[in-house]
Coordinates of N, CA and C in Angstrom, one line a residue:
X980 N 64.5 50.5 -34.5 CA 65.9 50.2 -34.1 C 66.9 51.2 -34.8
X981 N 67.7 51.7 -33.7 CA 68.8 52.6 -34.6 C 70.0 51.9 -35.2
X982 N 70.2 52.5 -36.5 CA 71.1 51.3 -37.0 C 73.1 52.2 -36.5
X983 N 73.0 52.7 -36.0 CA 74.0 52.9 -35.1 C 73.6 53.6 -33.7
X984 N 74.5 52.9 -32.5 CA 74.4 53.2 -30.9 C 75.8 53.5 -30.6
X985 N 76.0 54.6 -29.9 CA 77.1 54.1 -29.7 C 77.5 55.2 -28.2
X986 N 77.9 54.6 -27.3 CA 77.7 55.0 -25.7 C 79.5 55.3 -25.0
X987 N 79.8 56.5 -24.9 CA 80.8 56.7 -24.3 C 82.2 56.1 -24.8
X988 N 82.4 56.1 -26.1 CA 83.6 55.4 -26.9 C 84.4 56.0 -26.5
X989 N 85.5 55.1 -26.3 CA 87.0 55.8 -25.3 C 88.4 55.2 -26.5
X990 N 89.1 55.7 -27.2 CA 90.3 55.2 -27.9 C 91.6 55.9 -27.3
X991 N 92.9 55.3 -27.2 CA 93.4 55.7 -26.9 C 94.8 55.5 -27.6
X992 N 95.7 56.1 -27.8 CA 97.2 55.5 -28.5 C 98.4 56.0 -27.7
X993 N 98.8 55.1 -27.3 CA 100.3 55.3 -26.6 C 101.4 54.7 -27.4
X994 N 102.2 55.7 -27.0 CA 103.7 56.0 -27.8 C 104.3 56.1 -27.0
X995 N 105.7 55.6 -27.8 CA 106.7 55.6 -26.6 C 107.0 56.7 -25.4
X996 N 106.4 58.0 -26.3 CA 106.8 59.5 -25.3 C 105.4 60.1 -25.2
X997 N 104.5 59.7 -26.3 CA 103.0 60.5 -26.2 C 102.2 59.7 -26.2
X998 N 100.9 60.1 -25.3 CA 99.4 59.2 -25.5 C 98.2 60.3 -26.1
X999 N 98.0 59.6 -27.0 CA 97.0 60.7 -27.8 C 96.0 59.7 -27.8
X1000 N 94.6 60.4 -27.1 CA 93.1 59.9 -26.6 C 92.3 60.3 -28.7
X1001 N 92.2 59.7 -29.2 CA 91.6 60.1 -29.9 C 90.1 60.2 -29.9
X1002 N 89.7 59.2 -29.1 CA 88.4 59.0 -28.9 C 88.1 59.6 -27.5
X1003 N 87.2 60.4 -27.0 CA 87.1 60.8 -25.6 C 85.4 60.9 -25.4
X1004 N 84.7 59.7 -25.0 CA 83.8 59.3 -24.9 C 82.4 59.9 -26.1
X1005 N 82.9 59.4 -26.6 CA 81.8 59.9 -28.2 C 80.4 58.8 -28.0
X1006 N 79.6 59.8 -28.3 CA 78.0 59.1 -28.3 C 77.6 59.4 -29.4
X1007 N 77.1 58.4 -29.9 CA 76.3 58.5 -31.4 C 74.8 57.7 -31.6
X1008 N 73.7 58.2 -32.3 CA 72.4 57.6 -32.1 C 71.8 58.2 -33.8
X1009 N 72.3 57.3 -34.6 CA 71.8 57.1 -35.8 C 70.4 56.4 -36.0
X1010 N 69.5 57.4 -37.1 CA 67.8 56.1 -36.7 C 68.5 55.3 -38.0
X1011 N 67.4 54.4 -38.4 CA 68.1 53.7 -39.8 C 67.2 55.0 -41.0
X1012 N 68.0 54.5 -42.0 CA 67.1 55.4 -43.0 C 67.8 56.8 -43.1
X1013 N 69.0 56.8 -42.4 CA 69.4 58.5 -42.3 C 70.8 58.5 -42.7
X1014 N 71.5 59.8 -43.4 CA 72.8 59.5 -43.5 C 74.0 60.6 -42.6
X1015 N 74.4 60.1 -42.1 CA 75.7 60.9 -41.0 C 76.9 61.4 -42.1
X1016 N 77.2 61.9 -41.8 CA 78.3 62.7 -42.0 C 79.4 63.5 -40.5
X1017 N 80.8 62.5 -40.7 CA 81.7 63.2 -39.8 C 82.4 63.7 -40.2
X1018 N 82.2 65.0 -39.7 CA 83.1 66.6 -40.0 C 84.0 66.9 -39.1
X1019 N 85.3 66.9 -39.4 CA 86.4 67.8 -38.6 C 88.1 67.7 -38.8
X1020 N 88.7 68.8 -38.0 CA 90.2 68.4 -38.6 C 91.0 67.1 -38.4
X1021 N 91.9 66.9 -39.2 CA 92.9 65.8 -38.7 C 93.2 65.5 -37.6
X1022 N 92.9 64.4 -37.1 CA 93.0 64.3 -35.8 C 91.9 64.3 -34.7
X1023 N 90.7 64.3 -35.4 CA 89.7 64.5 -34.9 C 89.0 63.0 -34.2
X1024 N 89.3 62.4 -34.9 CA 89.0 60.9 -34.9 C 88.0 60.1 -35.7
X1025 N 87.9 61.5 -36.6 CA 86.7 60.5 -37.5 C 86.9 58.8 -37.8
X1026 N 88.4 58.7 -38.6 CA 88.8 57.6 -38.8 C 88.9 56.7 -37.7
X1027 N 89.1 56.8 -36.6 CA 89.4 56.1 -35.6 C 87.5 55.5 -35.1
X1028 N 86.6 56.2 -35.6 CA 85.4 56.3 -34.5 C 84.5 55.1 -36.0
X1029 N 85.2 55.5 -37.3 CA 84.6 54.3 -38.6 C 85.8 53.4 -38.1
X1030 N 86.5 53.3 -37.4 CA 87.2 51.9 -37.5 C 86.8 50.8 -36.9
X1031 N 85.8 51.8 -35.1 CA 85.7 50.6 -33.9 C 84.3 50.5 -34.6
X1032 N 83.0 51.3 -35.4 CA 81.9 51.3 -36.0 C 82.1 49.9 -37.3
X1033 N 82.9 49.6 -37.8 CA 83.0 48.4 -38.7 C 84.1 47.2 -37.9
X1034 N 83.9 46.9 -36.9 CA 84.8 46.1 -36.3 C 87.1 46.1 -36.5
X1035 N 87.2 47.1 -37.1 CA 88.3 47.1 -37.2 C 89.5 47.5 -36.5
X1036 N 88.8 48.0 -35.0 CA 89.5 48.5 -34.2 C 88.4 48.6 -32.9
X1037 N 89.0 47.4 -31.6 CA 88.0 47.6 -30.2 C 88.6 49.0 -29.5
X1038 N 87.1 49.4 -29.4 CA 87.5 50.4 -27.8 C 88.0 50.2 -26.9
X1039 N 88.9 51.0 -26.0 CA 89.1 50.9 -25.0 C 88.4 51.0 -23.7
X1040 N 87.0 51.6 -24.1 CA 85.7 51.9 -23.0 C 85.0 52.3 -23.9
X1041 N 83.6 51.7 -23.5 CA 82.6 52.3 -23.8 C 81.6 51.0 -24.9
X1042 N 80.7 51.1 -25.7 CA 80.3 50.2 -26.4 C 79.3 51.2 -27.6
X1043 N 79.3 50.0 -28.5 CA 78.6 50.4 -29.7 C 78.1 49.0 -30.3
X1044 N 76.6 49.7 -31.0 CA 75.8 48.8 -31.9 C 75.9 49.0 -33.2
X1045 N 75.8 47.9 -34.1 CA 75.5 48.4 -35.1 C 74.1 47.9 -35.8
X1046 N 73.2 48.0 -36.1 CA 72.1 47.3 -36.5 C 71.8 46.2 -35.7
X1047 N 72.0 47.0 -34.4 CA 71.6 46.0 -33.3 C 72.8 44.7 -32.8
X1048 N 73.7 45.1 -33.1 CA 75.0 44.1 -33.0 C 76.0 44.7 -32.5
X1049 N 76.2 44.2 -31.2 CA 77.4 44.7 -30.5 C 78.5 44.3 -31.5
X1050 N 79.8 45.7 -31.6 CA 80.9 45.4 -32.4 C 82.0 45.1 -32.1
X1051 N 82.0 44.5 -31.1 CA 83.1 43.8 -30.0 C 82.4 42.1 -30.0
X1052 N 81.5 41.8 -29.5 CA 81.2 40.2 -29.0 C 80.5 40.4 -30.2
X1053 N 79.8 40.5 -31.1 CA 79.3 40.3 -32.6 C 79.9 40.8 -33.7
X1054 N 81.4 40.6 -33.5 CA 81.9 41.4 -35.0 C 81.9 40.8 -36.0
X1055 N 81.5 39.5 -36.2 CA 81.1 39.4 -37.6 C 79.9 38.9 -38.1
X1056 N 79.2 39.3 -37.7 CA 77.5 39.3 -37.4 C 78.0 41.2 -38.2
X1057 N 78.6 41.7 -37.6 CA 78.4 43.0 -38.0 C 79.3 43.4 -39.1
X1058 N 80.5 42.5 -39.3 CA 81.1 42.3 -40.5 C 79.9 41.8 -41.8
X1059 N 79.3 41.4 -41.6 CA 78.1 40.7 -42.6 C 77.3 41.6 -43.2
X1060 N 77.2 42.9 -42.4 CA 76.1 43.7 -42.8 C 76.4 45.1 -43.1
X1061 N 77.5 45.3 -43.0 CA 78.2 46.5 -43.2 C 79.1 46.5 -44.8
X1062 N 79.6 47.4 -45.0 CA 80.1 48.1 -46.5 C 81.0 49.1 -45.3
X1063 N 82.3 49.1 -46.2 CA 83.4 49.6 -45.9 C 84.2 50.4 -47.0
X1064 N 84.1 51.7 -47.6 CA 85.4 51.6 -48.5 C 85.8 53.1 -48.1
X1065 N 87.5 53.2 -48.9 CA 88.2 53.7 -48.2 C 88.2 55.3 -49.1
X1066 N 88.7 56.9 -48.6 CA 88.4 57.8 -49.1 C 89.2 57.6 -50.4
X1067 N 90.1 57.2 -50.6 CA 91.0 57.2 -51.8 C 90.3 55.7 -52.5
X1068 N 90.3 55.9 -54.1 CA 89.8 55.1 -54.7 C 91.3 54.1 -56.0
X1069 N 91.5 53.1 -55.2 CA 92.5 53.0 -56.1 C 92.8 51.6 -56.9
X1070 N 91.9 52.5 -58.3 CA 91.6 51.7 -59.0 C 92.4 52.5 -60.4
X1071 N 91.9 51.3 -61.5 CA 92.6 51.8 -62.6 C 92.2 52.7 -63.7
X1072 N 92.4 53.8 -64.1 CA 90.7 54.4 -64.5 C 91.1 54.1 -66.0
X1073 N 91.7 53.4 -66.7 CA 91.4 52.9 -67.8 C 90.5 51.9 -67.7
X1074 N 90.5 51.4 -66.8 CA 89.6 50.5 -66.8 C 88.0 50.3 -66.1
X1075 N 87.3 49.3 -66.6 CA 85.6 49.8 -66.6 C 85.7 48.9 -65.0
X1076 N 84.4 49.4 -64.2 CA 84.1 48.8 -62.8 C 84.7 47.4 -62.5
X1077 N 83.7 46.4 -64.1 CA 83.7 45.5 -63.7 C 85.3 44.7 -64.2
X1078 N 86.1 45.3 -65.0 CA 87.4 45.3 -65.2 C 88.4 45.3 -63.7
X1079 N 87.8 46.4 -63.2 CA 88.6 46.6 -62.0 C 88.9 45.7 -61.1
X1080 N 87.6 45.0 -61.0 CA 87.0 43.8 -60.0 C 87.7 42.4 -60.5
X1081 N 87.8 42.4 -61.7 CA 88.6 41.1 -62.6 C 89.8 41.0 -62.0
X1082 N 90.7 42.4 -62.5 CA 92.2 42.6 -62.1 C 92.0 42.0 -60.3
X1083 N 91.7 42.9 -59.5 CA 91.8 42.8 -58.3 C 91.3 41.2 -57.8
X1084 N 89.9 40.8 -58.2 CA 90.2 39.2 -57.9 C 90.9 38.0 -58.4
X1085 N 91.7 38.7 -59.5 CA 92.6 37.6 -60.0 C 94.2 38.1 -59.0
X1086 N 94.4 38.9 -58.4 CA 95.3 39.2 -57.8 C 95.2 38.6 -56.3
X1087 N 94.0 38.7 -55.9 CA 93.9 39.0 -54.6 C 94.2 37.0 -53.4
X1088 N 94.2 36.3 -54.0 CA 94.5 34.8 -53.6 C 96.1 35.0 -53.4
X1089 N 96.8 35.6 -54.4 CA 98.1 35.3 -54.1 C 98.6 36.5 -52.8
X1090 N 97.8 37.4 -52.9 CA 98.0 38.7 -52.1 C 97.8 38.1 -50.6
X1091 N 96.6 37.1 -50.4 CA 95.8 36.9 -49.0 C 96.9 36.1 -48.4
X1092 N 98.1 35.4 -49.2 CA 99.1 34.8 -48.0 C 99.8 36.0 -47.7
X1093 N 100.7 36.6 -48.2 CA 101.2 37.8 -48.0 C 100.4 38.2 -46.9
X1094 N 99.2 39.0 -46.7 CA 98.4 39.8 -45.1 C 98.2 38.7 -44.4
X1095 N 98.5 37.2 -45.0 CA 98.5 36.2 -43.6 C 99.5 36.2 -42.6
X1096 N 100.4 36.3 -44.0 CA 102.0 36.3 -42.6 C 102.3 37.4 -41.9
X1097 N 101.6 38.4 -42.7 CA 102.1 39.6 -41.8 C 100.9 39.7 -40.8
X1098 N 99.7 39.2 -40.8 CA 98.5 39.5 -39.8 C 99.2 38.7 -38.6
X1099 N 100.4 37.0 -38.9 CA 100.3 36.7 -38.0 C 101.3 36.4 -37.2
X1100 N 102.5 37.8 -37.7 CA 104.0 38.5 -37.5 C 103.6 39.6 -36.5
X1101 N 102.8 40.2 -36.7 CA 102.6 41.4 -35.5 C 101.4 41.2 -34.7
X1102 N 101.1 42.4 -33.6 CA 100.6 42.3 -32.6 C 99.1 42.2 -32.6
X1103 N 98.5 42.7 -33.4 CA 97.2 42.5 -34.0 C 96.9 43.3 -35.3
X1104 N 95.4 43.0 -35.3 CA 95.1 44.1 -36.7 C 95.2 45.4 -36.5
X1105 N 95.2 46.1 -35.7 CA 95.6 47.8 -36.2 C 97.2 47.3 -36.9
X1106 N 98.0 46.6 -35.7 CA 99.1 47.0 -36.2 C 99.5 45.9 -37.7
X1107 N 98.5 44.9 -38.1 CA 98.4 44.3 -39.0 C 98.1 45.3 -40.4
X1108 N 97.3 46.2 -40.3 CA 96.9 47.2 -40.9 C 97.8 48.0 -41.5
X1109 N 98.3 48.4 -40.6 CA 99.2 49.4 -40.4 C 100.7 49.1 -41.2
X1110 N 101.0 47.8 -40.9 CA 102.0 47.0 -41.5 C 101.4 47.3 -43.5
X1111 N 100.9 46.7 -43.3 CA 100.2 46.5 -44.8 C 100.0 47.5 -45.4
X1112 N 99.9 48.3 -45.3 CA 99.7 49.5 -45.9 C 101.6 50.4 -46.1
X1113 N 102.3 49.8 -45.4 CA 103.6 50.1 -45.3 C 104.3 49.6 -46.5
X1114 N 104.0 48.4 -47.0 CA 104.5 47.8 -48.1 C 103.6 47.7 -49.1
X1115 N 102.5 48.2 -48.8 CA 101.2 47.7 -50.3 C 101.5 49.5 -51.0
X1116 N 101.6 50.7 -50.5 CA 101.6 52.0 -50.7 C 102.8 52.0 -51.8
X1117 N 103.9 52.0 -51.5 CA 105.2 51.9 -52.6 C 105.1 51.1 -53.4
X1118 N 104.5 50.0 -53.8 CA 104.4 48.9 -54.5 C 103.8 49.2 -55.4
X1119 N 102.2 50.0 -54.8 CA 101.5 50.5 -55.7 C 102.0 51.9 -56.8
X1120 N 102.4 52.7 -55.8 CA 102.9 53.9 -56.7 C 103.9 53.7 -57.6
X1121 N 104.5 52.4 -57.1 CA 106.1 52.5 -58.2 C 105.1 51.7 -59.2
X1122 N 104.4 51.7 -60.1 CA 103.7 50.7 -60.8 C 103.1 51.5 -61.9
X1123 N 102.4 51.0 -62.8 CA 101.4 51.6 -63.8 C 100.5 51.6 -63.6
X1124 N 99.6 51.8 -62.5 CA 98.4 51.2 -62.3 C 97.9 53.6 -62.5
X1125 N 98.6 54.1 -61.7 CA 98.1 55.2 -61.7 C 99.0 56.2 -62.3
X1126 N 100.4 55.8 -63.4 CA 100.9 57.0 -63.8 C 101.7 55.8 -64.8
X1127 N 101.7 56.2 -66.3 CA 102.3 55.4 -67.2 C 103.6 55.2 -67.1
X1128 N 104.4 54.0 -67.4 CA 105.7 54.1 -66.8 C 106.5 55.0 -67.8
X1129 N 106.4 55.1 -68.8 CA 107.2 56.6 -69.8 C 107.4 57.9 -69.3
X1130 N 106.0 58.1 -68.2 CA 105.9 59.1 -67.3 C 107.4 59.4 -66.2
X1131 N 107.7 58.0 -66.1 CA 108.4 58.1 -64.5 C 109.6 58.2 -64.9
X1132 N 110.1 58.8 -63.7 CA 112.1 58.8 -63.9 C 112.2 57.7 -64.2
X1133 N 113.8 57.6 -65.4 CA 114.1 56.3 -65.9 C 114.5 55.5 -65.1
X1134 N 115.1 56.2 -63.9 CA 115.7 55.4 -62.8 C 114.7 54.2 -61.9
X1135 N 113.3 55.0 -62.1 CA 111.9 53.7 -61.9 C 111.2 53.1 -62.8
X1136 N 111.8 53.4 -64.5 CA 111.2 52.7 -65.0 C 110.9 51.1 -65.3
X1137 N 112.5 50.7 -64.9 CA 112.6 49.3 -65.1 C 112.1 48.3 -64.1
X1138 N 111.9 49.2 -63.0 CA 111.0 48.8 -61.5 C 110.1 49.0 -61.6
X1139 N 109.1 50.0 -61.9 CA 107.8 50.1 -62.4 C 107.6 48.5 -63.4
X1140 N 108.0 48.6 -64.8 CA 107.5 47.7 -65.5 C 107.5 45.7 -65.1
X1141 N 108.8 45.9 -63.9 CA 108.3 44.5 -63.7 C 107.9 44.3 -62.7
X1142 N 107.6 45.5 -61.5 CA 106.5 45.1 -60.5 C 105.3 44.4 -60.8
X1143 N 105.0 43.5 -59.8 CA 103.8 42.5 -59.6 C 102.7 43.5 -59.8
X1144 N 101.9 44.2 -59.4 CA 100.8 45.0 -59.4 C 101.4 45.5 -61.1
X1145 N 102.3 46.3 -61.5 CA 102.3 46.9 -62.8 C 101.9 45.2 -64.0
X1146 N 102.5 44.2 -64.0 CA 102.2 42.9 -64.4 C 100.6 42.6 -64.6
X1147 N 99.8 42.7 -63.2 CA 98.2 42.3 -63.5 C 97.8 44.0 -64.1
X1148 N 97.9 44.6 -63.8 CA 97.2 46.1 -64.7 C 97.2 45.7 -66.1
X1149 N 98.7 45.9 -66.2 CA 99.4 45.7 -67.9 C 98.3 44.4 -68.4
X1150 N 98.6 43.1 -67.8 CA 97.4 42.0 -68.1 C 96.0 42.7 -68.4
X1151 N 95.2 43.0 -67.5 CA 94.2 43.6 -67.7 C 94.2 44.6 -68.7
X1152 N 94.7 45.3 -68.9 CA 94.4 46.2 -70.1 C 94.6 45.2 -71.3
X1153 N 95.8 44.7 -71.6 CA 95.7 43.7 -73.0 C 94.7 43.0 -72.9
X1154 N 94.2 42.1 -71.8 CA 92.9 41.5 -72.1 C 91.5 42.1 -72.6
X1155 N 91.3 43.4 -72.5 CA 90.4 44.2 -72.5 C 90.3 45.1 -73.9
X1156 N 91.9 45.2 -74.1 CA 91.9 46.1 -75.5 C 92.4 47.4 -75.0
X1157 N 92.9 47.8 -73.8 CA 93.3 48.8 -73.6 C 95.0 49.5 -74.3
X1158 N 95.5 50.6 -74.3 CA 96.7 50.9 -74.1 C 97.7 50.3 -73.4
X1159 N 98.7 50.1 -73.9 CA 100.1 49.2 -73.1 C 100.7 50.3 -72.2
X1160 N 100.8 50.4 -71.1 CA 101.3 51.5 -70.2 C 102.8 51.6 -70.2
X1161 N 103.6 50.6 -70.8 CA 104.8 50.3 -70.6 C 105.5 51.4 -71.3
X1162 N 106.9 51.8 -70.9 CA 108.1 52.5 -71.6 C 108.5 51.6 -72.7
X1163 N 109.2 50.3 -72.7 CA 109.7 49.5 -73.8 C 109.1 48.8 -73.7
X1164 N 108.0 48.9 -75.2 CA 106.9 47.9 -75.6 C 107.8 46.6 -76.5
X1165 N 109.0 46.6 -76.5 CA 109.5 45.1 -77.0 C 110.2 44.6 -76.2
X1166 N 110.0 44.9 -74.6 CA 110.6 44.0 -73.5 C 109.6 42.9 -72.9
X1167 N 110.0 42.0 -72.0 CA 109.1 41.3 -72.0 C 107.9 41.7 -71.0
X1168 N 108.0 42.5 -70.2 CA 106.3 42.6 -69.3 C 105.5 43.1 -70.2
X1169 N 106.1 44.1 -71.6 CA 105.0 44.3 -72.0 C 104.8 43.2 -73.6
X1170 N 105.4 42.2 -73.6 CA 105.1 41.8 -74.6 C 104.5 40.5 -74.2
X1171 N 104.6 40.1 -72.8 CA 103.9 38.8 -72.2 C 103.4 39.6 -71.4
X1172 N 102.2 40.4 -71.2 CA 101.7 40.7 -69.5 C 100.9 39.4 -69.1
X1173 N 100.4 38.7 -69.4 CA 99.2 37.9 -68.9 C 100.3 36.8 -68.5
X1174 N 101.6 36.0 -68.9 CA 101.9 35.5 -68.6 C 103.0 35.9 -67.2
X1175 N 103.7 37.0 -67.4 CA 103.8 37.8 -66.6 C 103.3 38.2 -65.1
X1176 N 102.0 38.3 -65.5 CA 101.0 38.6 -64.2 C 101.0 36.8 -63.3
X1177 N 100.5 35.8 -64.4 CA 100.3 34.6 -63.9 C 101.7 34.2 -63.1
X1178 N 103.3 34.5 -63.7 CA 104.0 34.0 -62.6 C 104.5 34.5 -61.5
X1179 N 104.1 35.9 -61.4 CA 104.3 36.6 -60.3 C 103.3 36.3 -59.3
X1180 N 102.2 36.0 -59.7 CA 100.9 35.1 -58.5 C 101.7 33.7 -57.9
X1181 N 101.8 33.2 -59.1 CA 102.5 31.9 -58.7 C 103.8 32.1 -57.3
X1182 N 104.9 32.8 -57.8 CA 105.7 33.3 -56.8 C 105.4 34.0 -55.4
X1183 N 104.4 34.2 -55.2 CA 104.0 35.2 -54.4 C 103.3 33.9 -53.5
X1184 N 102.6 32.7 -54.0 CA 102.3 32.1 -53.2 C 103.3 30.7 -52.8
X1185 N 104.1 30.5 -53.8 CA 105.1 29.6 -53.2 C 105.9 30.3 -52.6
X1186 N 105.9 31.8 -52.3 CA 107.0 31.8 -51.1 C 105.9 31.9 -50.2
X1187 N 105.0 33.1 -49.9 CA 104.3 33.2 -49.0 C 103.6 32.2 -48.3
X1188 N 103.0 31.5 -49.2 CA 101.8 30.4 -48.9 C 102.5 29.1 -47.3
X1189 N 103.9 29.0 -47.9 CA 104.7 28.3 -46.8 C 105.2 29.1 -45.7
X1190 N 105.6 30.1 -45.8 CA 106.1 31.1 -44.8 C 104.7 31.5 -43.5
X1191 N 103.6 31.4 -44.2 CA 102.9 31.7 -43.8 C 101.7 30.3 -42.5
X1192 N 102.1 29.6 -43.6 CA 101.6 28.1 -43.0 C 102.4 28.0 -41.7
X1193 N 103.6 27.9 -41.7 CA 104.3 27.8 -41.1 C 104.5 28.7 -39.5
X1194 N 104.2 29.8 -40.1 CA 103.8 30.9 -38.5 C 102.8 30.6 -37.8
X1195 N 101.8 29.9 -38.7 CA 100.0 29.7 -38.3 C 100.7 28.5 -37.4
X1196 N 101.6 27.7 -37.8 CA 101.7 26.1 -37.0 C 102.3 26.4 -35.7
X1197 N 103.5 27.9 -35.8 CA 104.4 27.9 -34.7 C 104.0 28.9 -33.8
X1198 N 102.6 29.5 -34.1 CA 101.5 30.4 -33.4 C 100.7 29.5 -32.3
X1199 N 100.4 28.6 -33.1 CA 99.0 27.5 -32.7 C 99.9 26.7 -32.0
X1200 N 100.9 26.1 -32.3 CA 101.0 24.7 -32.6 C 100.9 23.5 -32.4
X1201 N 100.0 23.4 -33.6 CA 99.7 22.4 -34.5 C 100.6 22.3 -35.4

């Protein structure tokens, strides 16, 4: 069995003035046991051809298997068996693997209403995706997670240190024994992070958690 098939894959993107084919009938025949590599410039479709290959994006024509699992009428049969991660790694590098995994699942409950309401504010998941990464990108950079806030213009320092994401880092590192990333270590994110981190989860899901319920009911409704 090849653990990837894939038969005349057709993608397409229309815009208001342009339609860019990024996919134009791509065939692929992976045995298991082997490893692919997709090479080419921007725009090539690599990304577009790993998105409809892990269920994250249907073709417009054509079909694909993945270890024997169509990824259209079986996508989560093929969500089950597949591994997904992305070229950029963005994690904390003070921090050790399983650190990283701590931070990120103590975050990630209050985060999942937030991609609720937005997964079920737009038109689907590309553009659910797409969304999400609109407001997770800035959130992240303005933060300590990847540049100490003493680093940044002062004009983002005071936004850096009480962003939600800079809150759980700051948390995780004090819990761990790490360095305080903070500019003014006698203010309060960095002199409470853990409680810090805890009420910004909290906030995040009493606004979200209702806003979100609420779309699900006037979506469905139920």
């Amino acid at each position: 069995m090849a653990a990837i098939e894939a038969t005349g894959l057709v993608k397409t993107f229309k815009g208001r003035k342009t339609t860019v084919k990024a996919l134009d009938g791509i065939d692929l025949d992976v045995p298991e046991g082997t490893v692919l590599g997709l090479l080419g410039p921007n725009g090539a479709g690599k990304t577009t051809t790993v998105r409809v290959l892990t269920t994250l994006m249907e073709p417009d024509a054509g079909s694909a298997r993945v270890l024997g699992h169509d990824v259209v009428t079986e996508a989560d049969t093929v969500r089950s068996l597949v591994g997904l991660s992305g070229q950029y790694a963005a994690v904390d590098e003070l921090l050790t693997g399983r650190e990283n995994l701590w931070m990120f699942g103590r975050f990630a409950f209050a985060m999942l209403w937030v991609g609720a309401l937005i997964g079920l504010s737009v038109g689907g998941p590309e553009v659910a995706s797409s969304a999400g990464l609109i407001w997770l990108f800035p959130l992240t950079f303005l933060s300590n997670a990847f540049v100490p806030t003493p680093q940044l213009p002062s004009a983002l320092q005071q936004i850096a240190e009480w962003n939600p994401i800079s809150s759980i880092v700051a948390a995780c590192r004090h819990l761990f024994g790490n360095p305080s990333p903070f500019a003014s270590p006698d203010g309060f994110p960095a002199q409470h992070p853990v409680w810090l981190s805890l009420i910004w989860c909290v906030a995040i899901i009493v606004v979200f958690a209702p806003l979100a319920v609420r779309k699900y009911r006037s979506a469905t409704g139920h």
